[in-house]
């Protein structure tokens, strides 16, 4: 069974950096794309980007390109989403999700990581 | 790339059937058979309900079905149950950036 376990909730101040994680298990982590999805409070889902852990090929949504960095450490089956300088508008729930069935849909999701940015 | 268009809300009584539409363009919904649907209960992570327009993952009730005509995809829930009350999002692969796009979301209410 595919499982994605995300790191815990974070409370940060504007301008701080942050890296959240998503550990995969139950499948060959290096063989399938894994992505990140943002959900702002009371809003819908937004596709941020995906990474292929096997070779670190990464694709970003233009809305998030340059705002976040997606990476992966295949040795520990973990994907990351990081910010160098957080803004209040980054306050949201962030989900990781895998594409272990096909590269055209997210078939397994992490539990979500709530990021709160407030002074 | 704008979000795919969904109705904000759809409601129905227990046992009825409802249909949620998802309208895009020929660059996404109309151009590929890569439409998926997700169910999200409050405070929970999304769950895949339909993929490749019409396919159901193992474990998903056969009361859920998908279809597509032109640039519009649809999710039908038959025999509506209280547990179906949730938000539903469509998604599609797109030939233009950002590769994938979600719909605006539809809140399903069971009356």
PDB file of N, CA, C and O in Angstrom, chain A residues 12-65:
ATOM      1  N   UNK A  12       5.596  30.128  11.188  1.00  0.00           N
ATOM      2  CA  UNK A  12       6.802  30.877  10.859  1.00  0.00           C
ATOM      3  C   UNK A  12       6.479  32.371  10.743  1.00  0.00           C
ATOM      4  O   UNK A  12       5.315  32.766  10.600  1.00  0.00           O
ATOM      5  N   UNK A  13       7.542  33.170  10.766  1.00  0.00           N
ATOM      6  CA  UNK A  13       7.383  34.609  10.564  1.00  0.00           C
ATOM      7  C   UNK A  13       7.741  34.968   9.127  1.00  0.00           C
ATOM      8  O   UNK A  13       8.541  34.274   8.480  1.00  0.00           O
ATOM      9  N   UNK A  14       7.184  36.058   8.621  1.00  0.00           N
ATOM     10  CA  UNK A  14       7.548  36.499   7.273  1.00  0.00           C
ATOM     11  C   UNK A  14       9.049  36.678   7.154  1.00  0.00           C
ATOM     12  O   UNK A  14       9.708  37.173   8.079  1.00  0.00           O
ATOM     13  N   UNK A  15       9.580  36.235   6.011  1.00  0.00           N
ATOM     14  CA  UNK A  15      11.015  36.346   5.772  1.00  0.00           C
ATOM     15  C   UNK A  15      11.803  35.114   6.188  1.00  0.00           C
ATOM     16  O   UNK A  15      12.960  34.953   5.753  1.00  0.00           O
ATOM     17  N   UNK A  16      11.224  34.254   6.998  1.00  0.00           N
ATOM     18  CA  UNK A  16      11.928  33.039   7.413  1.00  0.00           C
ATOM     19  C   UNK A  16      11.924  32.002   6.302  1.00  0.00           C
ATOM     20  O   UNK A  16      11.102  32.047   5.388  1.00  0.00           O
ATOM     21  N   UNK A  17      12.839  31.042   6.415  1.00  0.00           N
ATOM     22  CA  UNK A  17      12.897  29.942   5.457  1.00  0.00           C
ATOM     23  C   UNK A  17      12.207  28.717   6.047  1.00  0.00           C
ATOM     24  O   UNK A  17      11.996  28.621   7.258  1.00  0.00           O
ATOM     25  N   UNK A  18      11.862  27.775   5.163  1.00  0.00           N
ATOM     26  CA  UNK A  18      11.153  26.576   5.616  1.00  0.00           C
ATOM     27  C   UNK A  18      11.323  25.471   4.590  1.00  0.00           C
ATOM     28  O   UNK A  18      11.350  25.718   3.378  1.00  0.00           O
ATOM     29  N   UNK A  19      11.429  24.249   5.086  1.00  0.00           N
ATOM     30  CA  UNK A  19      11.474  23.060   4.220  1.00  0.00           C
ATOM     31  C   UNK A  19      10.569  22.024   4.841  1.00  0.00           C
ATOM     32  O   UNK A  19      10.781  21.620   5.985  1.00  0.00           O
ATOM     33  N   UNK A  20       9.544  21.608   4.127  1.00  0.00           N
ATOM     34  CA  UNK A  20       8.652  20.561   4.610  1.00  0.00           C
ATOM     35  C   UNK A  20       8.903  19.289   3.810  1.00  0.00           C
ATOM     36  O   UNK A  20       9.408  19.339   2.682  1.00  0.00           O
ATOM     37  N   UNK A  21       8.544  18.155   4.401  1.00  0.00           N
ATOM     38  CA  UNK A  21       8.904  16.882   3.779  1.00  0.00           C
ATOM     39  C   UNK A  21       7.723  15.954   3.589  1.00  0.00           C
ATOM     40  O   UNK A  21       6.657  16.132   4.183  1.00  0.00           O
ATOM     41  N   UNK A  22       7.964  14.945   2.769  1.00  0.00           N
ATOM     42  CA  UNK A  22       6.941  13.960   2.421  1.00  0.00           C
ATOM     43  C   UNK A  22       7.662  12.644   2.175  1.00  0.00           C
ATOM     44  O   UNK A  22       8.381  12.507   1.180  1.00  0.00           O
ATOM     45  N   UNK A  23       7.492  11.681   3.083  1.00  0.00           N
ATOM     46  CA  UNK A  23       8.194  10.401   2.959  1.00  0.00           C
ATOM     47  C   UNK A  23       7.283   9.353   2.348  1.00  0.00           C
ATOM     48  O   UNK A  23       6.181   9.090   2.853  1.00  0.00           O
ATOM     49  N   UNK A  24       7.743   8.744   1.283  1.00  0.00           N
ATOM     50  CA  UNK A  24       6.960   7.725   0.595  1.00  0.00           C
ATOM     51  C   UNK A  24       7.370   6.324   0.986  1.00  0.00           C
ATOM     52  O   UNK A  24       8.532   6.064   1.313  1.00  0.00           O
ATOM     53  N   UNK A  25       6.401   5.413   0.977  1.00  0.00           N
ATOM     54  CA  UNK A  25       6.676   4.009   1.238  1.00  0.00           C
ATOM     55  C   UNK A  25       5.639   3.160   0.526  1.00  0.00           C
ATOM     56  O   UNK A  25       4.581   3.658   0.121  1.00  0.00           O
ATOM     57  N   UNK A  26       5.953   1.877   0.364  1.00  0.00           N
ATOM     58  CA  UNK A  26       5.008   0.960  -0.260  1.00  0.00           C
ATOM     59  C   UNK A  26       5.066   0.928  -1.777  1.00  0.00           C
ATOM     60  O   UNK A  26       4.257   0.263  -2.409  1.00  0.00           O
ATOM     61  N   UNK A  27       6.007   1.641  -2.346  1.00  0.00           N
ATOM     62  CA  UNK A  27       6.173   1.625  -3.796  1.00  0.00           C
ATOM     63  C   UNK A  27       7.608   2.043  -4.108  1.00  0.00           C
ATOM     64  O   UNK A  27       8.338   2.490  -3.236  1.00  0.00           O
ATOM     65  N   UNK A  28       7.993   1.911  -5.369  1.00  0.00           N
ATOM     66  CA  UNK A  28       9.352   2.275  -5.773  1.00  0.00           C
ATOM     67  C   UNK A  28       9.420   3.780  -5.960  1.00  0.00           C
ATOM     68  O   UNK A  28       9.037   4.321  -7.002  1.00  0.00           O
ATOM     69  N   UNK A  29       9.916   4.456  -4.950  1.00  0.00           N
ATOM     70  CA  UNK A  29       9.891   5.920  -4.883  1.00  0.00           C
ATOM     71  C   UNK A  29      10.546   6.561  -6.096  1.00  0.00           C
ATOM     72  O   UNK A  29      10.092   7.593  -6.586  1.00  0.00           O
ATOM     73  N   UNK A  30      11.614   5.948  -6.594  1.00  0.00           N
ATOM     74  CA  UNK A  30      12.396   6.561  -7.674  1.00  0.00           C
ATOM     75  C   UNK A  30      11.736   6.430  -9.044  1.00  0.00           C
ATOM     76  O   UNK A  30      12.180   7.067  -9.999  1.00  0.00           O
ATOM     77  N   UNK A  31      10.687   5.639  -9.140  1.00  0.00           N
ATOM     78  CA  UNK A  31      10.118   5.325 -10.460  1.00  0.00           C
ATOM     79  C   UNK A  31       8.873   6.115 -10.837  1.00  0.00           C
ATOM     80  O   UNK A  31       8.338   5.934 -11.939  1.00  0.00           O
ATOM     81  N   UNK A  32       8.401   6.941  -9.941  1.00  0.00           N
ATOM     82  CA  UNK A  32       7.145   7.656 -10.206  1.00  0.00           C
ATOM     83  C   UNK A  32       7.242   9.120  -9.784  1.00  0.00           C
ATOM     84  O   UNK A  32       7.865   9.461  -8.794  1.00  0.00           O
ATOM     85  N   UNK A  33       6.568   9.975 -10.530  1.00  0.00           N
ATOM     86  CA  UNK A  33       6.499  11.375 -10.192  1.00  0.00           C
ATOM     87  C   UNK A  33       5.778  11.574  -8.860  1.00  0.00           C
ATOM     88  O   UNK A  33       4.869  10.830  -8.510  1.00  0.00           O
ATOM     89  N   UNK A  34       6.192  12.623  -8.136  1.00  0.00           N
ATOM     90  CA  UNK A  34       5.520  13.016  -6.909  1.00  0.00           C
ATOM     91  C   UNK A  34       5.370  14.532  -6.942  1.00  0.00           C
ATOM     92  O   UNK A  34       6.264  15.231  -7.443  1.00  0.00           O
ATOM     93  N   UNK A  35       4.244  15.035  -6.479  1.00  0.00           N
ATOM     94  CA  UNK A  35       3.992  16.452  -6.627  1.00  0.00           C
ATOM     95  C   UNK A  35       3.498  17.128  -5.358  1.00  0.00           C
ATOM     96  O   UNK A  35       3.282  16.476  -4.326  1.00  0.00           O
ATOM     97  N   UNK A  36       3.345  18.441  -5.467  1.00  0.00           N
ATOM     98  CA  UNK A  36       2.858  19.260  -4.356  1.00  0.00           C
ATOM     99  C   UNK A  36       1.650  20.080  -4.804  1.00  0.00           C
ATOM    100  O   UNK A  36       1.631  20.616  -5.922  1.00  0.00           O
ATOM    101  N   UNK A  37       0.687  20.169  -3.904  1.00  0.00           N
ATOM    102  CA  UNK A  37      -0.561  20.879  -4.177  1.00  0.00           C
ATOM    103  C   UNK A  37      -0.840  21.834  -3.015  1.00  0.00           C
ATOM    104  O   UNK A  37      -0.739  21.437  -1.857  1.00  0.00           O
ATOM    105  N   UNK A  38      -1.167  23.073  -3.340  1.00  0.00           N
ATOM    106  CA  UNK A  38      -1.481  24.057  -2.311  1.00  0.00           C
ATOM    107  C   UNK A  38      -2.992  24.228  -2.176  1.00  0.00           C
ATOM    108  O   UNK A  38      -3.730  24.216  -3.166  1.00  0.00           O
ATOM    109  N   UNK A  39      -3.431  24.414  -0.936  1.00  0.00           N
ATOM    110  CA  UNK A  39      -4.828  24.748  -0.676  1.00  0.00           C
ATOM    111  C   UNK A  39      -4.855  25.869   0.360  1.00  0.00           C
ATOM    112  O   UNK A  39      -4.624  25.629   1.550  1.00  0.00           O
ATOM    113  N   UNK A  40      -5.132  27.060  -0.111  1.00  0.00           N
ATOM    114  CA  UNK A  40      -5.223  28.203   0.787  1.00  0.00           C
ATOM    115  C   UNK A  40      -6.513  28.109   1.593  1.00  0.00           C
ATOM    116  O   UNK A  40      -7.453  27.430   1.172  1.00  0.00           O
ATOM    117  N   UNK A  41      -6.579  28.765   2.739  1.00  0.00           N
ATOM    118  CA  UNK A  41      -7.762  28.639   3.609  1.00  0.00           C
ATOM    119  C   UNK A  41      -9.062  28.914   2.869  1.00  0.00           C
ATOM    120  O   UNK A  41      -9.238  29.972   2.269  1.00  0.00           O
ATOM    121  N   UNK A  42      -9.963  27.946   2.884  1.00  0.00           N
ATOM    122  CA  UNK A  42     -11.272  28.107   2.261  1.00  0.00           C
ATOM    123  C   UNK A  42     -11.265  28.101   0.748  1.00  0.00           C
ATOM    124  O   UNK A  42     -12.299  28.387   0.134  1.00  0.00           O
ATOM    125  N   UNK A  43     -10.130  27.745   0.149  1.00  0.00           N
ATOM    126  CA  UNK A  43     -10.014  27.799  -1.304  1.00  0.00           C
ATOM    127  C   UNK A  43      -9.816  26.419  -1.917  1.00  0.00           C
ATOM    128  O   UNK A  43      -9.815  25.403  -1.215  1.00  0.00           O
ATOM    129  N   UNK A  44      -9.645  26.398  -3.232  1.00  0.00           N
ATOM    130  CA  UNK A  44      -9.499  25.149  -3.962  1.00  0.00           C
ATOM    131  C   UNK A  44      -8.061  24.675  -4.046  1.00  0.00           C
ATOM    132  O   UNK A  44      -7.152  25.228  -3.427  1.00  0.00           O
ATOM    133  N   UNK A  45      -7.890  23.627  -4.840  1.00  0.00           N
ATOM    134  CA  UNK A  45      -6.580  23.009  -5.012  1.00  0.00           C
ATOM    135  C   UNK A  45      -5.802  23.703  -6.119  1.00  0.00           C
ATOM    136  O   UNK A  45      -6.368  24.049  -7.161  1.00  0.00           O
ATOM    137  N   UNK A  46      -4.492  23.859  -5.909  1.00  0.00           N
ATOM    138  CA  UNK A  46      -3.620  24.468  -6.924  1.00  0.00           C
ATOM    139  C   UNK A  46      -2.406  23.571  -7.136  1.00  0.00           C
ATOM    140  O   UNK A  46      -1.720  23.211  -6.180  1.00  0.00           O
ATOM    141  N   UNK A  47      -2.140  23.244  -8.387  1.00  0.00           N
ATOM    142  CA  UNK A  47      -1.006  22.396  -8.738  1.00  0.00           C
ATOM    143  C   UNK A  47       0.263  23.222  -8.714  1.00  0.00           C
ATOM    144  O   UNK A  47       0.387  24.217  -9.425  1.00  0.00           O
ATOM    145  N   UNK A  48       1.232  22.823  -7.888  1.00  0.00           N
ATOM    146  CA  UNK A  48       2.446  23.611  -7.730  1.00  0.00           C
ATOM    147  C   UNK A  48       3.589  23.103  -8.603  1.00  0.00           C
ATOM    148  O   UNK A  48       4.318  23.869  -9.230  1.00  0.00           O
ATOM    149  N   UNK A  49       3.770  21.777  -8.621  1.00  0.00           N
ATOM    150  CA  UNK A  49       4.862  21.208  -9.380  1.00  0.00           C
ATOM    151  C   UNK A  49       5.068  19.758  -9.026  1.00  0.00           C
ATOM    152  O   UNK A  49       4.468  19.227  -8.093  1.00  0.00           O
ATOM    153  N   UNK A  50       5.915  19.102  -9.827  1.00  0.00           N
ATOM    154  CA  UNK A  50       6.193  17.687  -9.624  1.00  0.00           C
ATOM    155  C   UNK A  50       7.675  17.419  -9.815  1.00  0.00           C
ATOM    156  O   UNK A  50       8.372  18.191 -10.476  1.00  0.00           O
ATOM    157  N   UNK A  51       8.126  16.305  -9.244  1.00  0.00           N
ATOM    158  CA  UNK A  51       9.520  15.895  -9.392  1.00  0.00           C
ATOM    159  C   UNK A  51       9.575  14.397  -9.633  1.00  0.00           C
ATOM    160  O   UNK A  51       8.753  13.644  -9.108  1.00  0.00           O
ATOM    161  N   UNK A  52      10.521  13.981 -10.461  1.00  0.00           N
ATOM    162  CA  UNK A  52      10.774  12.562 -10.697  1.00  0.00           C
ATOM    163  C   UNK A  52      12.011  12.218  -9.890  1.00  0.00           C
ATOM    164  O   UNK A  52      13.131  12.581 -10.281  1.00  0.00           O
ATOM    165  N   UNK A  53      11.832  11.541  -8.757  1.00  0.00           N
ATOM    166  CA  UNK A  53      12.974  11.318  -7.866  1.00  0.00           C
ATOM    167  C   UNK A  53      14.128  10.539  -8.502  1.00  0.00           C
ATOM    168  O   UNK A  53      15.269  10.669  -8.067  1.00  0.00           O
ATOM    169  N   UNK A  54      13.834   9.770  -9.523  1.00  0.00           N
ATOM    170  CA  UNK A  54      14.883   8.968 -10.150  1.00  0.00           C
ATOM    171  C   UNK A  54      16.017   9.794 -10.717  1.00  0.00           C
ATOM    172  O   UNK A  54      17.190   9.412 -10.618  1.00  0.00           O
ATOM    173  N   UNK A  55      15.659  10.949 -11.322  1.00  0.00           N
ATOM    174  CA  UNK A  55      16.690  11.804 -11.892  1.00  0.00           C
ATOM    175  C   UNK A  55      16.526  13.267 -11.507  1.00  0.00           C
ATOM    176  O   UNK A  55      17.211  14.133 -12.061  1.00  0.00           O
ATOM    177  N   UNK A  56      15.597  13.539 -10.585  1.00  0.00           N
ATOM    178  CA  UNK A  56      15.320  14.896 -10.081  1.00  0.00           C
ATOM    179  C   UNK A  56      14.778  15.846 -11.141  1.00  0.00           C
ATOM    180  O   UNK A  56      14.831  17.069 -10.952  1.00  0.00           O
ATOM    181  N   UNK A  57      14.272  15.337 -12.243  1.00  0.00           N
ATOM    182  CA  UNK A  57      13.595  16.172 -13.238  1.00  0.00           C
ATOM    183  C   UNK A  57      12.414  16.833 -12.526  1.00  0.00           C
ATOM    184  O   UNK A  57      11.598  16.163 -11.895  1.00  0.00           O
ATOM    185  N   UNK A  58      12.338  18.164 -12.622  1.00  0.00           N
ATOM    186  CA  UNK A  58      11.322  18.920 -11.889  1.00  0.00           C
ATOM    187  C   UNK A  58      10.566  19.851 -12.828  1.00  0.00           C
ATOM    188  O   UNK A  58      11.174  20.485 -13.690  1.00  0.00           O
ATOM    189  N   UNK A  59       9.258  19.917 -12.668  1.00  0.00           N
ATOM    190  CA  UNK A  59       8.417  20.802 -13.460  1.00  0.00           C
ATOM    191  C   UNK A  59       7.606  21.670 -12.495  1.00  0.00           C
ATOM    192  O   UNK A  59       7.023  21.155 -11.556  1.00  0.00           O
ATOM    193  N   UNK A  60       7.569  22.954 -12.765  1.00  0.00           N
ATOM    194  CA  UNK A  60       6.850  23.886 -11.893  1.00  0.00           C
ATOM    195  C   UNK A  60       5.682  24.533 -12.624  1.00  0.00           C
ATOM    196  O   UNK A  60       5.752  24.798 -13.824  1.00  0.00           O
ATOM    197  N   UNK A  61       4.638  24.847 -11.888  1.00  0.00           N
ATOM    198  CA  UNK A  61       3.615  25.731 -12.404  1.00  0.00           C
ATOM    199  C   UNK A  61       4.228  27.135 -12.483  1.00  0.00           C
ATOM    200  O   UNK A  61       4.971  27.533 -11.577  1.00  0.00           O
ATOM    201  N   UNK A  62       3.922  27.890 -13.533  1.00  0.00           N
ATOM    202  CA  UNK A  62       4.453  29.262 -13.610  1.00  0.00           C
ATOM    203  C   UNK A  62       4.103  30.093 -12.385  1.00  0.00           C
ATOM    204  O   UNK A  62       4.863  30.991 -12.002  1.00  0.00           O
ATOM    205  N   UNK A  63       2.994  29.785 -11.754  1.00  0.00           N
ATOM    206  CA  UNK A  63       2.567  30.550 -10.576  1.00  0.00           C
ATOM    207  C   UNK A  63       3.505  30.355  -9.394  1.00  0.00           C
ATOM    208  O   UNK A  63       3.537  31.184  -8.485  1.00  0.00           O
ATOM    209  N   UNK A  64       4.232  29.242  -9.403  1.00  0.00           N
ATOM    210  CA  UNK A  64       5.098  28.922  -8.269  1.00  0.00           C
ATOM    211  C   UNK A  64       6.583  28.898  -8.630  1.00  0.00           C
ATOM    212  O   UNK A  64       7.429  28.842  -7.724  1.00  0.00           O
ATOM    213  N   UNK A  65       6.901  28.936  -9.910  1.00  0.00           N
ATOM    214  CA  UNK A  65       8.299  28.959 -10.347  1.00  0.00           C
ATOM    215  C   UNK A  65       9.003  30.147  -9.714  1.00  0.00           C
ATOM    216  O   UNK A  65       8.533  31.286  -9.765  1.00  0.00           O
TER     217      UNK A  65
END
